[in-house]
mmCIF file of C-alpha atoms in Angstrom:
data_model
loop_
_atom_site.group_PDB
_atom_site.id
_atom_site.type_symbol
_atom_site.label_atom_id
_atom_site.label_comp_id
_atom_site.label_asym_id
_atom_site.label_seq_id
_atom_site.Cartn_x
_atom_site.Cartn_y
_atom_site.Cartn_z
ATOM 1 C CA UNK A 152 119.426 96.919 136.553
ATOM 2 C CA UNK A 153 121.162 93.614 136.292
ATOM 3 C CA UNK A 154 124.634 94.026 134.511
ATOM 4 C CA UNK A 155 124.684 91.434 131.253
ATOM 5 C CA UNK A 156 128.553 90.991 132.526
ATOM 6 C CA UNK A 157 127.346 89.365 135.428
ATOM 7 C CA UNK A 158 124.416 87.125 133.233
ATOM 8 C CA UNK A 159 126.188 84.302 131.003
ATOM 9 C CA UNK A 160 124.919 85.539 127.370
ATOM 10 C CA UNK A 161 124.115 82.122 126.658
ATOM 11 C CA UNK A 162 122.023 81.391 129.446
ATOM 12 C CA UNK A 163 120.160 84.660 128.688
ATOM 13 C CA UNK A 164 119.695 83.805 125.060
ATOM 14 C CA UNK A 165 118.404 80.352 125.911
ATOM 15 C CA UNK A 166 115.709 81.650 128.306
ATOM 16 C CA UNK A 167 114.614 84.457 126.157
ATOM 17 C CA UNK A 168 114.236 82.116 123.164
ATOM 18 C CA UNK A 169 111.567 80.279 125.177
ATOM 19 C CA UNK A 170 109.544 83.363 125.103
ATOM 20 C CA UNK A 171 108.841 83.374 121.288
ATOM 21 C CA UNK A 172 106.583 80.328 120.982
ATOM 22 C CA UNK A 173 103.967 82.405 122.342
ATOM 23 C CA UNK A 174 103.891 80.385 126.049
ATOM 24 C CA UNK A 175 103.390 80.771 129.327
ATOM 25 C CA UNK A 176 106.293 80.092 131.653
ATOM 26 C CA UNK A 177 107.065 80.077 135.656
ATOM 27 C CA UNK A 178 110.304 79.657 136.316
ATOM 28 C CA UNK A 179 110.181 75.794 137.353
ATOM 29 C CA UNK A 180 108.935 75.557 133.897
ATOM 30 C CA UNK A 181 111.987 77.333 132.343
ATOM 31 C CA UNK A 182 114.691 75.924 134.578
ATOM 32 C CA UNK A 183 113.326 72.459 133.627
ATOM 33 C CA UNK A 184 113.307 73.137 130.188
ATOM 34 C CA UNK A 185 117.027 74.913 129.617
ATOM 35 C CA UNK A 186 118.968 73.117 132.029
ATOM 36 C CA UNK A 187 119.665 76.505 134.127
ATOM 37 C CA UNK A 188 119.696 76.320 137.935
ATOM 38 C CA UNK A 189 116.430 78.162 140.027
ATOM 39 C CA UNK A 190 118.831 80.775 140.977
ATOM 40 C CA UNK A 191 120.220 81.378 137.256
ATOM 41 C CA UNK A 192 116.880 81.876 136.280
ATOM 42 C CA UNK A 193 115.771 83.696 138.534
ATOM 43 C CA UNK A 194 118.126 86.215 137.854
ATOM 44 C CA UNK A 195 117.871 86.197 134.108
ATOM 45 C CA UNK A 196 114.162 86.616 134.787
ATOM 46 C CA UNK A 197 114.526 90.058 136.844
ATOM 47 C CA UNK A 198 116.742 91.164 133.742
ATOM 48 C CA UNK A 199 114.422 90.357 131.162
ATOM 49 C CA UNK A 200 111.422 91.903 133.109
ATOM 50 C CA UNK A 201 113.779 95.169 133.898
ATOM 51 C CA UNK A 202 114.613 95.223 130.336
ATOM 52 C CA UNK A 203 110.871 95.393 129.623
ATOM 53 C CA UNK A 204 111.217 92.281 127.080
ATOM 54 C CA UNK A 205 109.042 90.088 129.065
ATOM 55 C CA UNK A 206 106.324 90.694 131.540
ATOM 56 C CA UNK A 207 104.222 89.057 134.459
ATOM 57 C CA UNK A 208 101.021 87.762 133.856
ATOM 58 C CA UNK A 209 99.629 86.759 136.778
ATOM 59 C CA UNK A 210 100.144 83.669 138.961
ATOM 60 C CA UNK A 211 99.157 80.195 138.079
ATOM 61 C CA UNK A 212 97.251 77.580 140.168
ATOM 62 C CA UNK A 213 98.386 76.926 143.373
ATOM 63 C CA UNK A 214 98.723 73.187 143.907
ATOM 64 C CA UNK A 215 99.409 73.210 147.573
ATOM 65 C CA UNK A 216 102.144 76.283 148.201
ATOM 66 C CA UNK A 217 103.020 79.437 147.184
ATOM 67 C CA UNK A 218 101.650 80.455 143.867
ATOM 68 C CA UNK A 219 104.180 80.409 140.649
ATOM 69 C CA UNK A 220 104.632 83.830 139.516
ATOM 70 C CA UNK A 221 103.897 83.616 135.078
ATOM 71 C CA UNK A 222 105.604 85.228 132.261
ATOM 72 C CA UNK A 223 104.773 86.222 128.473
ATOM 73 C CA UNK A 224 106.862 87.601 126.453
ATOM 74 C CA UNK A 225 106.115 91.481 125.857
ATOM 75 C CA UNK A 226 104.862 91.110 122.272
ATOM 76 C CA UNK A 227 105.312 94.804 121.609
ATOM 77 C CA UNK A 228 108.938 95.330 122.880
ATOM 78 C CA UNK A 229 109.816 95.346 119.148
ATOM 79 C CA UNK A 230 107.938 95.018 115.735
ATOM 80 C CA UNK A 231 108.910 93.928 112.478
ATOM 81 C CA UNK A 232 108.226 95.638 108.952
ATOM 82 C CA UNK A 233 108.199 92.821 106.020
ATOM 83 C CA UNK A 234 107.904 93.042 102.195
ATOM 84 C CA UNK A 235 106.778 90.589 99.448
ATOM 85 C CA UNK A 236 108.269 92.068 96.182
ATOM 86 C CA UNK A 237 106.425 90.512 92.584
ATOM 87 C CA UNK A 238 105.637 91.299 89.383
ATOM 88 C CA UNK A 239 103.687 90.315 86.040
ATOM 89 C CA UNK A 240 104.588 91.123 82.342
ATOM 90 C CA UNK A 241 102.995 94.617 82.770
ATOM 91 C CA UNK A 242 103.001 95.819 86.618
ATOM 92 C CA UNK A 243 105.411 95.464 89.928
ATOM 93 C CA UNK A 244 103.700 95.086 93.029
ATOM 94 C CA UNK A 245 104.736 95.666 96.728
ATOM 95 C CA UNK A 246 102.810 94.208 99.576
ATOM 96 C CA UNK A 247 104.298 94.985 103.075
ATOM 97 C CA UNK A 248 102.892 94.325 106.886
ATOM 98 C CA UNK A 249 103.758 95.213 110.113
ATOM 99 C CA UNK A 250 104.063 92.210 112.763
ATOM 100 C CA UNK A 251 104.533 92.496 116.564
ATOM 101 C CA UNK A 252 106.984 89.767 117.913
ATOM 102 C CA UNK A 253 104.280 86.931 118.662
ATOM 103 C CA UNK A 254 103.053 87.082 114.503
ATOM 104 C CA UNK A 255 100.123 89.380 114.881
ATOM 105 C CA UNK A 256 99.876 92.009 112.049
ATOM 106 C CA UNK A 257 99.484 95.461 113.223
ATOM 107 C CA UNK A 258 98.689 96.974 109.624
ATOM 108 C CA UNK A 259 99.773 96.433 106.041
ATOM 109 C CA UNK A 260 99.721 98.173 102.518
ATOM 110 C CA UNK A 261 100.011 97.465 99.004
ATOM 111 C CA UNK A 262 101.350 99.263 95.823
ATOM 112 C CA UNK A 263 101.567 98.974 92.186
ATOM 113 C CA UNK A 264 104.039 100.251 90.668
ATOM 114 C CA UNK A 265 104.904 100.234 86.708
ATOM 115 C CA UNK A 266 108.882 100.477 86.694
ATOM 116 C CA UNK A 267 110.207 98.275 89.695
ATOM 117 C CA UNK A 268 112.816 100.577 90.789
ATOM 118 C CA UNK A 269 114.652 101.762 93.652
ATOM 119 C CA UNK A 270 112.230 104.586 94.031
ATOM 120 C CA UNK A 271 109.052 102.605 93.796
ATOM 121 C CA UNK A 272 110.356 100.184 96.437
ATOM 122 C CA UNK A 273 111.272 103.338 99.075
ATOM 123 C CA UNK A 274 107.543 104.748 98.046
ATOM 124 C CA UNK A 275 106.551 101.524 99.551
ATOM 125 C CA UNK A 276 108.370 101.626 102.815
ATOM 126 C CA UNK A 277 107.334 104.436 103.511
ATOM 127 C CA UNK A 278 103.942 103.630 103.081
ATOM 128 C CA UNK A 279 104.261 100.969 105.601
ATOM 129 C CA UNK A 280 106.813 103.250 108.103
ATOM 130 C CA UNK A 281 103.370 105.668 108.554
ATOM 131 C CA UNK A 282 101.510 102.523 109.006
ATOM 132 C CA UNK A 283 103.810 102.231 112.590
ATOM 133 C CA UNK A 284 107.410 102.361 112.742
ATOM 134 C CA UNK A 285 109.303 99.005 112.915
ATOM 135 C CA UNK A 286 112.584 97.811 114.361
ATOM 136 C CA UNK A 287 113.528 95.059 111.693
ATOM 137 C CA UNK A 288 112.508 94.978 107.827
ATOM 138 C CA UNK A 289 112.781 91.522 105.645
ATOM 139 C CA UNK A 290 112.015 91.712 102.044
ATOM 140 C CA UNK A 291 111.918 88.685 99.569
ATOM 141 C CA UNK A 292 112.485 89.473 96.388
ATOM 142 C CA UNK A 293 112.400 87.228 92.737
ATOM 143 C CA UNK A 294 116.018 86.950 92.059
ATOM 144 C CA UNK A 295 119.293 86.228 93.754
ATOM 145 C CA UNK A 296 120.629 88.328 96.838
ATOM 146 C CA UNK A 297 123.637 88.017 98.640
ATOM 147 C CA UNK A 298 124.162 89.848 101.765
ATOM 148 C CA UNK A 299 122.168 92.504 100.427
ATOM 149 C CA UNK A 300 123.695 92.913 96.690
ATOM 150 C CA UNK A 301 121.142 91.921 93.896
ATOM 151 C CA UNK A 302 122.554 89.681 91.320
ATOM 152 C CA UNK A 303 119.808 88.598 88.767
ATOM 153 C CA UNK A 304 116.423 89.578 89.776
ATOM 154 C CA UNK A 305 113.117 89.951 87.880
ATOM 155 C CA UNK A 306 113.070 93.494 89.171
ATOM 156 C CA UNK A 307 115.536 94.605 86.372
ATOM 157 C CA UNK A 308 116.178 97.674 88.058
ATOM 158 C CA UNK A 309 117.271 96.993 91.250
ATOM 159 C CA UNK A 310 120.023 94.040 89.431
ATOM 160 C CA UNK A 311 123.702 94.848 90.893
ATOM 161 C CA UNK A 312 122.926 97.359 93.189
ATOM 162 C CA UNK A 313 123.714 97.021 96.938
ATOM 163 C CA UNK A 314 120.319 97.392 97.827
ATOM 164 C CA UNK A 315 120.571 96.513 101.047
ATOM 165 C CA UNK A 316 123.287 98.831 102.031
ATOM 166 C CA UNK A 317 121.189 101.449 100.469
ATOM 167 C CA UNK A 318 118.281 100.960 102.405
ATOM 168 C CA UNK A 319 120.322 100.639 105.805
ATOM 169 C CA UNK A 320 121.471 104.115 105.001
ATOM 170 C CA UNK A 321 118.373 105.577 104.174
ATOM 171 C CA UNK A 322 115.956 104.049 107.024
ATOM 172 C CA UNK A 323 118.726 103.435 109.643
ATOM 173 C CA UNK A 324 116.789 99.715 110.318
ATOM 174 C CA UNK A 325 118.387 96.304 110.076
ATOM 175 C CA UNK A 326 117.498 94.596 106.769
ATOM 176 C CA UNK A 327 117.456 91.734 105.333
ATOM 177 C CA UNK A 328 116.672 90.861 101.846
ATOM 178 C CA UNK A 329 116.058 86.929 100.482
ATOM 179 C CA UNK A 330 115.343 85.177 97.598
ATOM 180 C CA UNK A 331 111.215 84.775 97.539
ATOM 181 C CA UNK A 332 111.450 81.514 97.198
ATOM 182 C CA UNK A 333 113.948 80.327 99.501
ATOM 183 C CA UNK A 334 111.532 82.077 102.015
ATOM 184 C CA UNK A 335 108.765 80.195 101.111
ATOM 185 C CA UNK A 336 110.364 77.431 101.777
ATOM 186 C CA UNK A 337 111.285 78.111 104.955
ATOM 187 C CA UNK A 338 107.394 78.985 105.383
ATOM 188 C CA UNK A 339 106.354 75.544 103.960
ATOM 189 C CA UNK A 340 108.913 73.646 106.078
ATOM 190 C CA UNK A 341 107.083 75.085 109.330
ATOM 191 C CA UNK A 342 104.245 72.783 108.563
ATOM 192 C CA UNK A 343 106.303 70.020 108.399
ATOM 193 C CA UNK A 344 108.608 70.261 111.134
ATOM 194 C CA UNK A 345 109.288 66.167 111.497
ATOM 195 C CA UNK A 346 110.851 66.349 107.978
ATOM 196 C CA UNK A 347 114.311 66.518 107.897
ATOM 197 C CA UNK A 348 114.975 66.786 103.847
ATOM 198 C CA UNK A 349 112.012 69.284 101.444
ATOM 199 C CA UNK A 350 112.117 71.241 98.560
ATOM 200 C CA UNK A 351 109.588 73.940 97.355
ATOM 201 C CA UNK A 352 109.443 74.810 93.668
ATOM 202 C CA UNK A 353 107.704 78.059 92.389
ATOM 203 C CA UNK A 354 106.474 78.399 88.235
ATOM 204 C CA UNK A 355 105.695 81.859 87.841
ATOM 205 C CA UNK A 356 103.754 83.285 85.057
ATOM 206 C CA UNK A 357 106.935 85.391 84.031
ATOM 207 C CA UNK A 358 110.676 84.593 83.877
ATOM 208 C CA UNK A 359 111.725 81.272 85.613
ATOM 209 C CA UNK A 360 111.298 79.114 88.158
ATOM 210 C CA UNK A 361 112.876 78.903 91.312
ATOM 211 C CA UNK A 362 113.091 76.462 94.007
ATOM 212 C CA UNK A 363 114.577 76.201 97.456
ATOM 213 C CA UNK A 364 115.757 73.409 99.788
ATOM 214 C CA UNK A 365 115.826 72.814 103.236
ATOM 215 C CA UNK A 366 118.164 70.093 103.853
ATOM 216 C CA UNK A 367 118.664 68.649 107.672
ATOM 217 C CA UNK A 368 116.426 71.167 108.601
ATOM 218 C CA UNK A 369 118.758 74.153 107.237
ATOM 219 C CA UNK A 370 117.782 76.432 104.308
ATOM 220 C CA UNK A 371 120.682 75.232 101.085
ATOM 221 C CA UNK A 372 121.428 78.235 99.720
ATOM 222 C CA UNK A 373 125.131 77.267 97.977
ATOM 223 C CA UNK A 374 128.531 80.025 98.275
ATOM 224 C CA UNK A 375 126.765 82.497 96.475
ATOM 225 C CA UNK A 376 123.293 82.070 97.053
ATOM 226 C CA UNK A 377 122.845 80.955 94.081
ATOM 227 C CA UNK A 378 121.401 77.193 94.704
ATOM 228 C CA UNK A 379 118.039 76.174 93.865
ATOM 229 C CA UNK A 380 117.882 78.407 90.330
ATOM 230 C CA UNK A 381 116.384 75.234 87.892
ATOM 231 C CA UNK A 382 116.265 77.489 84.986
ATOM 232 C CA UNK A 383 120.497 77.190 84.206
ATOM 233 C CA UNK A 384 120.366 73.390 84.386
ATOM 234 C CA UNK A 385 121.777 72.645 80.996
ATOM 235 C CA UNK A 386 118.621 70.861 79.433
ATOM 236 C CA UNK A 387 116.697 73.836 78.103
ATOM 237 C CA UNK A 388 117.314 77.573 76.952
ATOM 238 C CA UNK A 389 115.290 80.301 78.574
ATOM 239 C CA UNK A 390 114.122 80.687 75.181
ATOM 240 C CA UNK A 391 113.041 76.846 75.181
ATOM 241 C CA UNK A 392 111.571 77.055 78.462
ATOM 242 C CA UNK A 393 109.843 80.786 77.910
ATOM 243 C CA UNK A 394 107.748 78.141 74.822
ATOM 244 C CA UNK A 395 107.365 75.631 77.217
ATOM 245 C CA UNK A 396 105.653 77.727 80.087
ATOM 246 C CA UNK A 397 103.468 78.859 77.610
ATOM 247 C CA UNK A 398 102.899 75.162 75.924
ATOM 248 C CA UNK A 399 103.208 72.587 78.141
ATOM 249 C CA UNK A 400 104.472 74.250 81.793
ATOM 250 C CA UNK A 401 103.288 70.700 83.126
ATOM 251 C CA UNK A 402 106.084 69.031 81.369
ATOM 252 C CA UNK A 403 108.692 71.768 81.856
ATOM 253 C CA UNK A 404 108.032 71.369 86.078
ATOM 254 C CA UNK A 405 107.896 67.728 85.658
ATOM 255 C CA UNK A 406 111.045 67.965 83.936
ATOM 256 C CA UNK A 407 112.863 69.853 86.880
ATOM 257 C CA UNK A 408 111.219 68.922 89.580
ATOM 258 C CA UNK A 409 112.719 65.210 88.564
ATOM 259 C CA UNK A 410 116.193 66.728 87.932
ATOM 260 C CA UNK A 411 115.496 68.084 91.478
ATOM 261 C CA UNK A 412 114.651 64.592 93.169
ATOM 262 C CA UNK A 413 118.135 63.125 91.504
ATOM 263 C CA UNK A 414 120.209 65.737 93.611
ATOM 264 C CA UNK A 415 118.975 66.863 96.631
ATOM 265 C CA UNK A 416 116.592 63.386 96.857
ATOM 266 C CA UNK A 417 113.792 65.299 99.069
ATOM 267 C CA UNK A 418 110.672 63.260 101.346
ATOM 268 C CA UNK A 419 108.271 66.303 100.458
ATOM 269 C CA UNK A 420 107.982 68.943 97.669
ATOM 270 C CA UNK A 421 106.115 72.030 98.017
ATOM 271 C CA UNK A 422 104.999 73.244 94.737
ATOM 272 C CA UNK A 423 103.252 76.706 93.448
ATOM 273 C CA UNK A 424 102.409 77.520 90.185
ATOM 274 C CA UNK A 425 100.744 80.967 88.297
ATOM 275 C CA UNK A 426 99.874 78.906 85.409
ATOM 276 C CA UNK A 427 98.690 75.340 86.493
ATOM 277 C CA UNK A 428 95.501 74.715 89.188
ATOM 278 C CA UNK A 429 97.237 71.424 90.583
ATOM 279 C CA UNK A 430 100.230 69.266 89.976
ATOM 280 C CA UNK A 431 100.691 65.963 91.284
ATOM 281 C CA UNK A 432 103.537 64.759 89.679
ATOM 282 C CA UNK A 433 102.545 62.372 87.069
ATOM 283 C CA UNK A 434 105.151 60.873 84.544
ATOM 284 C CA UNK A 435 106.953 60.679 87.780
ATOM 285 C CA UNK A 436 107.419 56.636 86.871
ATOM 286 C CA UNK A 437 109.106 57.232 83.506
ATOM 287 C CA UNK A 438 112.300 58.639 84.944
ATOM 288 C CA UNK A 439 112.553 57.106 88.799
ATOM 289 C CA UNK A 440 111.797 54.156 90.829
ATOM 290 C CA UNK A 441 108.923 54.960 92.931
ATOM 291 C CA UNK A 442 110.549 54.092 96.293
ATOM 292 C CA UNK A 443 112.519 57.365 95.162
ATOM 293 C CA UNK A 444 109.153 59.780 94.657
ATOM 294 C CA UNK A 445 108.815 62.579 97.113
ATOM 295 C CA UNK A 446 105.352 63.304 98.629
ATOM 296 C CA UNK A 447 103.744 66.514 95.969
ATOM 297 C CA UNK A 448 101.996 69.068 97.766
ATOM 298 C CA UNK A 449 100.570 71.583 95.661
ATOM 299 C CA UNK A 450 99.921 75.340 97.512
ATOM 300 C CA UNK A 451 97.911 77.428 96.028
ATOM 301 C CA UNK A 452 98.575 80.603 98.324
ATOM 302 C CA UNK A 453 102.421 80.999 97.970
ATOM 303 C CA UNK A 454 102.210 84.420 99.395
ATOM 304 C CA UNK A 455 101.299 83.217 102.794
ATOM 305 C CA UNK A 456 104.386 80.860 102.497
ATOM 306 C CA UNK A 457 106.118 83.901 102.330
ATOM 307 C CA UNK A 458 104.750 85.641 104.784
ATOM 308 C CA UNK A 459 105.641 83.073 107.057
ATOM 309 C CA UNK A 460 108.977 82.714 106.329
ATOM 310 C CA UNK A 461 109.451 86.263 106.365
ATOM 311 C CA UNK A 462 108.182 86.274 109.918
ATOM 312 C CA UNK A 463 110.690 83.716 110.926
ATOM 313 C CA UNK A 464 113.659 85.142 109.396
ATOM 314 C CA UNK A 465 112.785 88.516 111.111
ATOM 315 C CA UNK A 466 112.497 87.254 114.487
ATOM 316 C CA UNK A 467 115.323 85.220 114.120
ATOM 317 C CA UNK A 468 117.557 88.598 113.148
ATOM 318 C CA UNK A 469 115.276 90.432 116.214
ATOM 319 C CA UNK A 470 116.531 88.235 118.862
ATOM 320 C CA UNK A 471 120.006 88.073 117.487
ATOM 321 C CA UNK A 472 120.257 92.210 117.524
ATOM 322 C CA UNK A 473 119.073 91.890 121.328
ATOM 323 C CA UNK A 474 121.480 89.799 121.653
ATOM 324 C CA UNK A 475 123.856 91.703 120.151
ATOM 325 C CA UNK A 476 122.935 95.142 121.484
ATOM 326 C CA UNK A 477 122.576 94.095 124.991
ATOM 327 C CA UNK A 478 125.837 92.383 125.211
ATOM 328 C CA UNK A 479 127.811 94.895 123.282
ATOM 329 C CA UNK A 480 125.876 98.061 125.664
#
């Protein structure tokens, strides 16, 4: 096999990131599109195919000449394991899938649980580990993590507790854990990938909402990992704003999604909310010019935001272990 000392890592990494958008390449195609030289790429190709984390898939259509051997990438070199965590006044609920590395899900579970604990959350991996074991395992959760340690979170239980060290331990996987709604937005900002400045907001039916911000194209998350939590902005108590969801949870989002437009000043806002069918911003006018307004769009499935952004952070941390593991083996 082809040594990674004599294979620039950068080189490598740039030709193995073409893989995950799902095409077909020669190696024309790839030289052309990183910059490398035929023979560079040539040689990173042999030691991505020996490495079993691509493979050949036929030739393509002779023009005149020898046909262009193709590549895929080998969608089942790793998987990924992923975990929405939520909850409601009464129940905690777990839903988890299994994804190969091109997005398609390979099985999936679901649990309620009734005390949102460290136990109930293992229950659940489990679950999904007999499902098909995974490489990688991304969980959002509703409340603030930082490198793993849970600071506030709606799941009262798992609050300052190195969850994520706990979980390495136990299941031996790389983990990550995020903030559901910063993961969200990171789903919603796929769809809009010519926008350089959005924000997605999320009212849920219990506690407070949370919102996220992708500015220049980068998830904002602040020192601690702390940005985007509306509910400490000095204008109402949770008290206040506990009336107001159940009152008038129109004006309360209207309220911050303004105080939102003032700081980060986003083009589009993604918005979800348990208790309201749509939102489109009015009242807007009493508090900003309009050349100011962001474009509202309301989503009414935030779970498939998450989903998506789950997907991207895994692969993301995937490719970087490859990375990592191949260079350091």
């Amino acid at each position: 096999m082809t040594k990674i000392t004599d294979l620039k890592e950068d080189n490598i990494h740039q030709i193995r990131q073409c893989f995950y958008d799902g095409e077909i390449w020669t190696k024309n195609k790839l030289a052309q599109k990183t910059g490398l030289s035929l023979a560079a790429t040539t040689n990173i190709l042999q030691y991505l195919l020996q490495n079993n984390e691509i493979l050949l898939d036929g030739k393509a259509q002779s023009t005149g000449g020898r046909k262009s051997k193709q590549y895929v990438l080998n969608a089942d070199y790793q998987s990924l394991g992923v975990m929405i965590l939520k909850r409601d006044h009464i129940n905690y609920y777990y839903a988890g899938r299994i994804y190969n590395l091109l997005g398609k899900c390979l099985g999936d579970i679901r649990l309620t649980g009734t005390k949102g604990d460290y136990n109930e959350l293992v229950r659940a991996i489990d679950l999904l580990l007999k499902k098909k074991h995974f490489d990688s395992l991304v969980i959002s959760i509703p409340g603030v993590s930082n490198n793993g340690m849970i600071n506030i979170c709606d799941f009262e239980e798992l609050a300052q507790r190195d969850l994520g060290g706990l979980l390495k331990d136990r299941y031996q996987l790389s983990i990550i854990i995020e903030n559901d709604v910063n993961v969200a937005g990171i789903g919603f900002s796929r769809q809009y990938p010519q926008c350089n400045n959005l924000a997605f907001m999320y009212q849920p039916k219990v506690k407070y909402i949370g919102c996220s911000m992708i500015i220049n194209h980068q998830l904002c998350k602040g020192f601690s990992n702390f940005a985007g939590e509306l509910s400490y902005l000095p204008f109402f108590t949770h008290l206040q704003q506990t009336e107001m969801l159940k009152k008038a949870p129109d004006n309360l989002l209207l309220d911050q999604l303004v105080s939102l437009c003032c700081v980060v000043n986003p083009e589009i806002v993604g918005i979800s909310s348990d208790v309201l069918e749509d939102f489109s911003g009015d009242g807007m006018e009493n508090y900003l010019p309009k050349e100011h307004w962001p474009q509202i769009v309301f989503v009414e499935d935030f779970d498939s935001l998450i989903y998506e952004g789950l997907y991207v952070l895994g692969i993301e941390k995937i490719i970087d272990n490859i990375k990592k593991e191949q260079t350091n083996g």
